[in-house]
Amino acid sequence: MASSSQRRRALPLSFVVIVLLILAGPGPVAGDKTGELTVFWGRNKDEGSLREACDTGIYNTVIISFLTVFGHGRYWADLSGHPVAGVGADIKHCQHAKNVTVLLSIGGDGDQYSLPTPRSAKDVADHLWHAYLGGGRHGVFRPFGDAVVDGIDLYIDHGGSANYDELAKRLGEHGGVLLTATVRCMDGQETSGEAAVATGLIGRIHVRFYDDRRCSYDSSERRPFYGAWLGWTARYANASVHVGLPAAWDAASDGWINPAALVFDALPLVRGTPNYGGVVLWNRHFDRRSRYGQTIKGML
């Protein structure tokens, strides 16, 4: 026979956070909330469809990840086993029925992409325009059919930063393309896509405060986290800067922040900057299980 403690059900995480907020009273002074929550989708077949992610009603932006092969005349999108045939209809549903911005992220944790020359950068930009954006050149296959993503995210972890500024400039020439960059919190211009960010054409920057202990949040020592945040927001004051976090404790090697610490400490720190944009979660697979996004949505 189960004991009374075994029979008791655990309180939902969101309920616990709300109780803590009531007991704690007013927190540190912070800037305005944006309510903006972004999630990466496409990294695990068990995460559900793109449509299901948008139908949760908690995400303002969903980033399809990744176009993992480009720069040498070849192109390949890896969606972790998701059937590509249905993605186009899901994109339209997200955009028109749910008012969710849909981006395509290029790069990721592979090693089959780079931009060796300015010419290759322009070729990749033109391919993105005709295969995923508002173009449509004869002979260029559109994996998502006539669906048009709202923009391109640069998630450049390998191959150096060379010529991503040329890529951004070429995409910028087309107009109406939202350009974002997902960068490591300790990145520099020589080691990532920050060369593209430096063009001033990147409207949103997603700073990954995980998988790098040098700048991940630590309640006992906030300076590395806050210092990196201030560095990004000051260097790119005209861009909207978002805090990138893992959606579960096992979604990254480090950087997970429990909801109470996020609400009471980390968010008040970052919302004090005028170009704070919101939170970006890695990724939908983990968030579906942890419900982290649902828990923090109202506090962003």
Coordinates of C-alpha atoms in Angstrom, one line a residue:
M1 CA 0.0 0.0 0.0
A2 CA 1.4 3.4 -1.0
S3 CA 2.3 5.8 1.8
S4 CA 0.6 9.2 2.0
S5 CA 3.8 10.9 0.7
Q6 CA 3.8 8.5 -2.3
R7 CA 0.1 9.3 -3.0
R8 CA 0.6 13.1 -3.0
R9 CA 1.1 14.5 -6.4
A10 CA 3.9 16.9 -7.1
L11 CA 2.8 20.5 -7.6
P12 CA 3.1 21.9 -11.1
L13 CA 6.3 23.9 -11.6
S14 CA 4.3 26.9 -12.8
F15 CA 2.2 26.9 -9.6
V16 CA 5.4 26.8 -7.4
V17 CA 6.8 29.8 -9.3
I18 CA 3.6 31.8 -8.8
V19 CA 3.6 31.1 -5.1
L20 CA 7.2 32.1 -4.8
L21 CA 6.4 35.4 -6.6
I22 CA 3.6 36.2 -4.2
L23 CA 5.6 35.4 -1.1
A24 CA 8.7 37.4 -2.3
G25 CA 6.8 40.6 -3.1
P26 CA 8.3 43.1 -5.5
G27 CA 11.6 42.0 -7.1
P28 CA 14.6 44.0 -8.3
V29 CA 13.8 47.0 -10.5
A30 CA 13.8 45.9 -14.2
G31 CA 12.8 47.2 -17.6
D32 CA 9.6 46.4 -19.4
K33 CA 8.6 42.8 -20.2
T34 CA 8.5 41.9 -23.9
G35 CA 6.7 38.5 -23.5
E36 CA 8.8 37.3 -26.4
L37 CA 9.6 33.6 -26.4
T38 CA 11.5 31.8 -29.2
V39 CA 12.2 28.1 -29.6
F40 CA 14.3 26.0 -31.9
W41 CA 12.4 23.2 -33.7
G42 CA 13.7 20.4 -35.8
R43 CA 16.2 18.7 -33.6
N44 CA 14.3 15.6 -32.6
K45 CA 11.5 13.7 -34.3
D46 CA 9.7 13.1 -31.0
E47 CA 9.2 16.9 -30.4
G48 CA 6.0 16.9 -32.5
S49 CA 5.3 18.8 -35.7
L50 CA 5.9 22.5 -36.3
R51 CA 2.2 23.0 -36.3
E52 CA 1.9 21.5 -32.8
A53 CA 4.7 23.8 -31.6
C54 CA 2.8 26.9 -32.8
D55 CA -0.5 25.6 -31.5
T56 CA 0.8 25.7 -27.9
G57 CA 0.3 29.5 -28.1
I58 CA 3.5 30.2 -26.1
Y59 CA 6.0 30.9 -28.8
N60 CA 6.3 34.1 -30.7
T61 CA 9.0 32.8 -33.0
V62 CA 9.9 29.2 -34.1
I63 CA 13.3 28.6 -35.7
I64 CA 13.5 25.6 -38.1
S65 CA 16.9 24.0 -37.6
F66 CA 19.1 23.4 -39.6
L67 CA 20.3 23.9 -43.1
T68 CA 23.5 22.0 -42.4
V69 CA 25.3 21.8 -45.7
F70 CA 26.1 24.9 -47.8
G71 CA 28.9 26.9 -49.3
H72 CA 30.4 24.5 -51.7
G73 CA 27.6 24.1 -54.3
R74 CA 25.6 21.6 -52.2
Y75 CA 22.7 22.2 -49.9
W76 CA 21.0 20.0 -47.3
A77 CA 18.5 20.6 -44.5
D78 CA 18.6 18.2 -41.6
L79 CA 15.3 18.1 -39.7
S80 CA 16.0 15.0 -37.6
G81 CA 13.6 12.7 -39.4
H82 CA 10.6 15.1 -39.6
P83 CA 8.8 14.6 -42.9
V84 CA 9.7 17.6 -45.0
A85 CA 6.5 17.3 -47.1
G86 CA 4.3 18.7 -44.4
V87 CA 6.5 21.5 -43.2
G88 CA 5.3 24.0 -45.8
A89 CA 1.7 23.8 -44.7
D90 CA 2.8 24.0 -41.1
I91 CA 4.7 27.2 -41.8
K92 CA 1.7 28.8 -43.3
H93 CA -0.5 27.7 -40.4
C94 CA 2.0 29.2 -37.9
Q95 CA 2.3 32.5 -39.7
H96 CA -1.3 33.1 -40.7
A97 CA -3.4 31.3 -38.1
K98 CA -1.1 31.8 -35.1
N99 CA 0.8 34.9 -35.9
V100 CA 4.1 33.1 -35.2
T101 CA 7.3 34.2 -37.0
V102 CA 9.1 31.3 -38.7
L103 CA 12.8 31.4 -39.4
L104 CA 15.2 29.0 -41.0
S105 CA 18.5 28.6 -39.2
I106 CA 21.6 27.7 -41.2
G107 CA 24.7 26.1 -39.7
G108 CA 24.5 24.2 -36.5
D109 CA 26.8 21.6 -34.9
G110 CA 28.1 20.2 -38.2
D111 CA 31.2 20.7 -40.2
Q112 CA 29.9 20.7 -43.8
Y113 CA 29.3 24.4 -44.2
S114 CA 31.5 27.4 -44.7
L115 CA 31.8 30.4 -47.0
P116 CA 35.3 30.2 -48.5
T117 CA 34.9 33.2 -50.9
P118 CA 32.6 36.2 -51.3
R119 CA 31.3 34.6 -54.4
S120 CA 30.2 31.5 -52.4
A121 CA 28.4 33.8 -49.9
K122 CA 26.4 35.4 -52.6
D123 CA 25.6 32.0 -54.1
V124 CA 24.3 30.8 -50.7
A125 CA 22.3 34.0 -50.2
D126 CA 20.7 33.6 -53.6
H127 CA 19.9 30.0 -52.9
L128 CA 18.2 30.9 -49.7
W129 CA 16.2 33.6 -51.4
H130 CA 15.0 31.3 -54.2
A131 CA 14.6 28.1 -52.2
Y132 CA 13.1 29.3 -48.9
L133 CA 12.3 33.1 -49.1
G134 CA 10.4 35.2 -51.6
G135 CA 12.2 34.3 -54.7
G136 CA 11.6 31.3 -57.0
R137 CA 14.1 30.8 -59.8
H138 CA 13.5 28.0 -62.3
G139 CA 15.4 24.9 -61.4
V140 CA 15.8 25.8 -57.7
F141 CA 14.0 23.2 -55.6
R142 CA 11.8 24.6 -52.8
P143 CA 11.7 22.0 -50.0
F144 CA 8.8 23.7 -48.3
G145 CA 6.9 24.4 -51.5
D146 CA 5.4 27.8 -51.9
A147 CA 5.7 28.5 -48.1
V148 CA 8.0 31.5 -47.4
V149 CA 9.9 31.7 -44.2
D150 CA 10.1 35.1 -42.5
G151 CA 13.9 35.2 -42.3
I152 CA 17.2 33.5 -41.8
D153 CA 19.0 32.8 -38.6
L154 CA 22.8 32.4 -38.6
Y155 CA 23.9 29.7 -36.2
I156 CA 27.6 29.5 -37.1
D157 CA 29.7 27.2 -34.9
H158 CA 32.2 26.0 -37.5
G159 CA 34.1 27.1 -40.5
G160 CA 35.1 30.6 -39.3
S161 CA 33.3 33.9 -39.7
A162 CA 34.7 34.8 -43.2
N163 CA 32.2 36.2 -45.7
Y164 CA 29.1 36.0 -43.5
D165 CA 29.0 39.7 -43.7
E166 CA 28.7 39.3 -47.5
L167 CA 25.9 36.8 -47.0
A168 CA 24.0 39.3 -44.8
K169 CA 24.5 42.1 -47.3
R170 CA 23.3 40.0 -50.2
L171 CA 20.2 38.9 -48.3
G172 CA 19.6 42.5 -47.2
E173 CA 19.5 43.6 -50.8
H174 CA 16.3 41.6 -51.4
G175 CA 14.5 43.5 -48.6
G176 CA 11.9 42.2 -46.2
V177 CA 14.1 39.4 -44.9
L178 CA 14.5 39.2 -41.1
L179 CA 18.1 38.4 -40.3
T180 CA 19.0 37.0 -36.9
A181 CA 22.1 35.5 -35.4
T182 CA 22.5 32.9 -32.7
V183 CA 25.9 33.4 -31.1
R184 CA 27.9 31.9 -28.3
C185 CA 28.1 34.2 -25.2
M186 CA 31.9 34.5 -25.4
D187 CA 32.1 34.8 -29.2
G188 CA 34.4 37.2 -31.0
Q189 CA 34.4 38.3 -34.6
E190 CA 37.0 35.9 -35.7
T191 CA 35.3 32.8 -34.3
S192 CA 31.7 33.0 -35.3
G193 CA 29.0 34.7 -37.3
E194 CA 29.6 37.9 -35.5
A195 CA 31.1 39.3 -38.7
A196 CA 27.6 39.3 -40.0
V197 CA 26.3 41.0 -36.9
A198 CA 28.8 43.8 -37.3
T199 CA 27.2 44.8 -40.5
G200 CA 24.3 46.3 -38.6
L201 CA 21.8 44.2 -40.8
I202 CA 21.1 41.7 -38.1
G203 CA 17.8 42.7 -36.4
R204 CA 17.9 40.1 -33.6
I205 CA 20.8 38.5 -31.7
H206 CA 20.2 35.3 -29.7
V207 CA 23.1 34.9 -27.2
R208 CA 23.6 31.3 -26.0
F209 CA 24.2 31.4 -22.3
Y210 CA 24.8 27.7 -22.2
D211 CA 27.5 25.1 -23.1
D212 CA 30.1 27.6 -21.9
R213 CA 30.9 27.9 -18.2
R214 CA 32.7 31.1 -18.8
C215 CA 29.5 33.0 -19.1
S216 CA 26.6 30.7 -18.0
Y217 CA 24.5 32.0 -15.2
D218 CA 25.6 31.2 -11.7
S219 CA 23.6 32.6 -8.7
S220 CA 26.8 32.7 -6.6
E221 CA 28.8 34.6 -9.2
R222 CA 26.7 36.7 -11.7
R223 CA 29.5 38.8 -13.1
P224 CA 30.5 36.6 -16.1
F225 CA 26.9 36.2 -17.2
Y226 CA 25.9 39.8 -16.7
G227 CA 29.2 41.1 -18.1
A228 CA 28.7 39.1 -21.3
W229 CA 25.1 40.3 -21.5
L230 CA 26.2 44.0 -21.2
G231 CA 28.9 43.4 -23.8
W232 CA 26.5 42.2 -26.4
T233 CA 23.8 44.8 -25.7
A234 CA 26.2 47.7 -25.7
R235 CA 28.1 46.6 -28.9
Y236 CA 24.8 46.2 -30.8
A237 CA 22.5 48.7 -29.3
N238 CA 20.3 48.9 -32.4
A239 CA 19.6 45.1 -32.3
S240 CA 17.1 43.3 -30.1
V241 CA 19.2 41.0 -27.9
H242 CA 17.6 37.8 -26.5
V243 CA 18.8 35.4 -23.7
G244 CA 19.4 31.9 -25.0
L245 CA 18.8 29.2 -22.4
P246 CA 18.4 25.4 -22.4
A247 CA 14.8 24.3 -21.9
A248 CA 15.8 21.6 -19.4
W249 CA 18.7 20.7 -17.2
D250 CA 19.9 18.0 -19.6
A251 CA 19.4 20.1 -22.8
A252 CA 23.0 21.4 -22.5
S253 CA 26.1 20.8 -20.6
D254 CA 25.4 23.8 -18.4
G255 CA 23.4 27.0 -18.3
W256 CA 20.0 25.8 -17.2
I257 CA 18.4 28.3 -14.8
N258 CA 15.6 27.1 -12.5
P259 CA 12.4 29.2 -13.1
A260 CA 12.6 30.9 -9.7
A261 CA 16.2 32.1 -10.2
L262 CA 15.3 33.2 -13.7
V263 CA 12.3 35.3 -12.6
F264 CA 13.8 36.8 -9.4
D265 CA 17.4 37.3 -10.5
A266 CA 18.5 36.7 -14.1
L267 CA 15.6 38.4 -15.8
P268 CA 15.7 41.6 -13.7
L269 CA 19.3 41.9 -14.6
V270 CA 18.9 41.7 -18.3
R271 CA 15.6 43.6 -18.6
G272 CA 17.5 46.6 -17.3
T273 CA 19.0 47.1 -20.8
P274 CA 16.8 48.9 -23.4
N275 CA 17.4 46.4 -26.1
Y276 CA 16.4 43.3 -24.1
G277 CA 14.3 41.3 -26.5
G278 CA 13.2 38.1 -24.7
V279 CA 14.2 34.5 -24.3
V280 CA 15.2 31.8 -26.8
L281 CA 14.9 28.2 -25.8
W282 CA 17.0 25.2 -26.9
N283 CA 14.9 23.4 -27.9
R284 CA 11.3 22.3 -28.6
H285 CA 12.0 18.6 -27.8
F286 CA 13.2 19.5 -24.3
D287 CA 10.6 22.2 -23.8
R288 CA 7.8 19.8 -24.7
R289 CA 8.8 17.6 -21.9
S290 CA 9.8 20.1 -19.2
R291 CA 7.1 22.8 -20.0
Y292 CA 9.7 25.4 -19.1
G293 CA 8.5 27.8 -21.7
Q294 CA 4.9 27.7 -20.4
T295 CA 6.2 28.2 -16.9
I296 CA 8.2 31.4 -17.6
K297 CA 6.1 32.9 -20.5
G298 CA 4.3 35.4 -18.3
M299 CA 7.5 36.6 -16.6
L300 CA 9.5 37.5 -19.7

